[in-house]
């Protein structure tokens, strides 16, 4: 039985030389041998199967493109692949956090510029009511997704888990909803 992270009988150190030389069959063997480990690590960290699939694909793209930087005297191929996996997972978490911050910033943009000292609370309430109305107009599941992003400050992964939706679906709904909200709110603020 092969332990996770250890090469099975299908991977031999001789294949490392073939891999470094650009042999696509060696890459295919590496994918068969180490793909399940990469996917498991991604799934445990991201808790989303679609995101884990994306990470696995990205890891092996990076493995192939950066094979010239791999040094078998420093590490064995499985350890190098796990290192790349950790970097891709970290990149995925960072990207999701940035998207959530952008969503929150997009709603606040342009709404607080004209608030005076006596009208701040009223303006904030009006903005909240306006936003609530626009979020309700989005329909479902977009409205729920955006409310979780804006009001509960959840990341894409957290929204995906909470609503039991694929991560890619959540990201697509947020992107389209932000575009829609931006157009609607620009029209509403432009009106006399």
Coordinates of C-alpha atoms in Angstrom, one line a residue:
X1 CA 0.0 0.0 0.0
X2 CA 1.3 3.4 -0.9
X3 CA 1.0 6.3 1.6
X4 CA -0.2 9.7 0.4
X5 CA 2.8 11.7 -0.9
X6 CA 4.9 8.6 -1.6
X7 CA 5.3 7.4 -5.1
X8 CA 3.6 4.2 -6.0
X9 CA 5.2 1.4 -8.0
X10 CA 4.1 3.3 -11.1
X11 CA 6.6 6.1 -10.5
X12 CA 10.2 5.4 -10.7
X13 CA 13.1 7.9 -10.3
X14 CA 14.1 7.1 -13.9
X15 CA 10.8 8.8 -14.9
X16 CA 12.0 12.0 -13.3
X17 CA 14.7 12.3 -15.9
X18 CA 12.1 11.7 -18.7
X19 CA 9.8 14.3 -17.1
X20 CA 12.6 16.9 -16.9
X21 CA 13.4 16.2 -20.6
X22 CA 9.8 17.1 -21.5
X23 CA 8.4 13.6 -22.0
X24 CA 4.6 14.1 -22.0
X25 CA 4.2 10.4 -21.0
X26 CA 6.1 11.1 -17.8
X27 CA 3.8 14.0 -17.1
X28 CA 0.8 11.7 -17.7
X29 CA 2.3 9.2 -15.3
X30 CA 3.0 11.9 -12.7
X31 CA -0.6 13.1 -13.0
X32 CA -2.0 9.5 -12.5
X33 CA 0.3 9.0 -9.5
X34 CA 0.1 12.3 -7.8
X35 CA -3.2 13.8 -9.0
X36 CA -5.3 12.1 -6.4
X37 CA -3.0 13.5 -3.6
X38 CA -3.2 17.0 -5.1
X39 CA -7.0 16.8 -5.4
X40 CA -7.3 15.5 -1.8
X41 CA -5.2 18.4 -0.4
X42 CA -7.2 20.9 -2.3
X43 CA -10.5 19.5 -1.3
X44 CA -9.6 19.4 2.4
X45 CA -8.5 23.1 2.2
X46 CA -11.2 24.5 0.0
X47 CA -14.1 22.1 0.9
X48 CA -15.4 22.4 -2.7
X49 CA -15.0 19.7 -5.3
X50 CA -15.1 22.1 -8.3
X51 CA -12.4 24.3 -6.7
X52 CA -10.3 21.2 -6.0
X53 CA -10.6 20.2 -9.6
X54 CA -9.5 23.7 -10.7
X55 CA -6.5 23.5 -8.3
X56 CA -5.5 20.1 -9.6
X57 CA -5.5 21.3 -13.1
X58 CA -3.6 24.5 -12.3
X59 CA -1.0 22.5 -10.3
X60 CA -0.2 20.2 -13.2
X61 CA -0.1 23.1 -15.6
X62 CA 2.5 24.8 -13.3
X63 CA 4.4 21.5 -12.8
X64 CA 4.7 21.2 -16.6
X65 CA 5.6 24.8 -17.3
X66 CA 8.1 25.1 -14.4
X67 CA 9.7 21.6 -14.7
X68 CA 13.0 23.3 -15.7
X69 CA 13.2 24.7 -12.1
X70 CA 12.8 21.3 -10.5
X71 CA 16.0 20.0 -8.9
X72 CA 16.0 16.3 -8.0
X73 CA 19.0 16.8 -5.8
X74 CA 17.0 19.2 -3.6
X75 CA 13.7 17.3 -3.4
X76 CA 11.9 14.3 -4.9
X77 CA 9.2 15.1 -7.4
X78 CA 6.2 14.3 -5.1
X79 CA 7.5 16.8 -2.5
X80 CA 7.9 19.4 -5.2
X81 CA 4.4 18.8 -6.5
X82 CA 3.0 19.2 -3.0
X83 CA 4.8 22.5 -2.6
X84 CA 3.2 23.8 -5.9
X85 CA -0.1 22.5 -4.6
X86 CA 0.2 24.5 -1.4
X87 CA 1.0 27.7 -3.5
X88 CA -2.0 27.2 -5.8
X89 CA -4.3 26.6 -2.8
X90 CA -3.0 29.8 -1.2
X91 CA -3.5 31.7 -4.4
X92 CA -7.1 30.5 -4.6
X93 CA -7.8 31.6 -1.0
X94 CA -6.2 35.0 -1.7
X95 CA -8.2 35.5 -5.0
X96 CA -11.5 34.7 -3.2
X97 CA -10.7 37.1 -0.4
X98 CA -9.9 39.9 -3.0
X99 CA -13.2 39.2 -4.8
X100 CA -15.2 39.5 -1.6
X101 CA -13.5 42.8 -0.8
X102 CA -14.2 44.1 -4.3
X103 CA -17.9 43.2 -3.9
X104 CA -18.1 45.1 -0.7
X105 CA -16.2 48.1 -2.1
X106 CA -18.4 48.2 -5.2
X107 CA -21.5 48.6 -3.2
X108 CA -20.0 51.4 -1.1
X109 CA -18.4 53.2 -4.1
X110 CA -20.1 56.5 -4.8
X111 CA -22.7 56.3 -2.2
X112 CA -21.0 58.1 0.8
X113 CA -19.5 61.1 -1.0
X114 CA -22.2 63.7 -0.3
X115 CA -23.2 62.7 3.3
X116 CA -23.1 65.7 5.7
X117 CA -22.7 65.5 9.4
X118 CA -26.5 65.5 10.1
X119 CA -27.5 63.2 7.3
X120 CA -25.0 60.3 7.6
X121 CA -27.4 58.0 9.4
X122 CA -30.3 58.8 7.0
X123 CA -28.0 58.4 3.9
X124 CA -26.7 55.1 5.2
X125 CA -30.3 53.8 5.8
X126 CA -31.4 55.0 2.4
X127 CA -28.4 53.3 0.8
X128 CA -29.2 50.1 2.7
X129 CA -32.8 50.2 1.6
X130 CA -31.8 50.9 -2.0
X131 CA -29.3 48.0 -2.0
X132 CA -31.9 45.7 -0.3
X133 CA -34.4 46.5 -3.1
X134 CA -31.8 45.9 -5.8
X135 CA -30.7 42.6 -4.2
X136 CA -34.3 41.5 -4.1
X137 CA -34.7 42.3 -7.8
X138 CA -31.8 40.0 -8.6
X139 CA -33.9 36.9 -7.8
X140 CA -32.5 33.7 -6.3
X141 CA -29.9 32.5 -5.7
X142 CA -28.2 35.7 -6.7
X143 CA -29.9 37.8 -4.0
X144 CA -28.9 35.4 -1.3
X145 CA -25.4 35.1 -2.6
X146 CA -24.9 38.9 -2.7
X147 CA -26.5 39.4 0.8
X148 CA -24.1 36.9 2.3
X149 CA -21.2 38.7 0.5
X150 CA -22.2 42.2 1.5
X151 CA -23.9 41.9 4.9
X152 CA -22.1 38.8 6.4
X153 CA -18.8 39.4 4.6
X154 CA -18.4 35.8 3.6
X155 CA -15.8 34.5 1.1
X156 CA -16.8 32.8 -2.1
X157 CA -16.0 29.4 -0.5
X158 CA -18.0 30.2 2.6
X159 CA -21.0 31.2 0.5
X160 CA -20.6 28.1 -1.6
X161 CA -20.7 25.8 1.5
X162 CA -23.5 27.7 3.1
X163 CA -25.8 27.6 0.1
X164 CA -24.5 24.2 -1.1
X165 CA -23.6 25.6 -4.6
X166 CA -20.5 25.0 -6.7
X167 CA -17.8 27.6 -6.2
X168 CA -17.7 28.4 -9.9
X169 CA -21.5 29.1 -9.8
X170 CA -21.1 31.4 -6.8
X171 CA -18.3 33.4 -8.5
X172 CA -20.3 33.7 -11.8
X173 CA -23.4 34.9 -9.9
X174 CA -21.3 37.5 -8.0
X175 CA -19.6 38.8 -11.1
X176 CA -22.9 39.1 -13.1
X177 CA -24.7 40.6 -10.1
X178 CA -22.0 43.2 -9.5
X179 CA -22.2 44.3 -13.1
X180 CA -26.0 44.5 -12.9
X181 CA -25.9 46.4 -9.6
X182 CA -23.3 48.8 -10.9
X183 CA -25.5 49.6 -13.9
X184 CA -28.7 49.9 -11.8
X185 CA -27.1 52.0 -9.0
X186 CA -25.4 54.3 -11.5
X187 CA -28.8 54.9 -13.2
X188 CA -30.4 55.5 -9.8
X189 CA -27.7 58.0 -8.6
X190 CA -27.8 59.8 -12.0
X191 CA -31.5 60.4 -11.8
X192 CA -32.5 64.0 -10.5

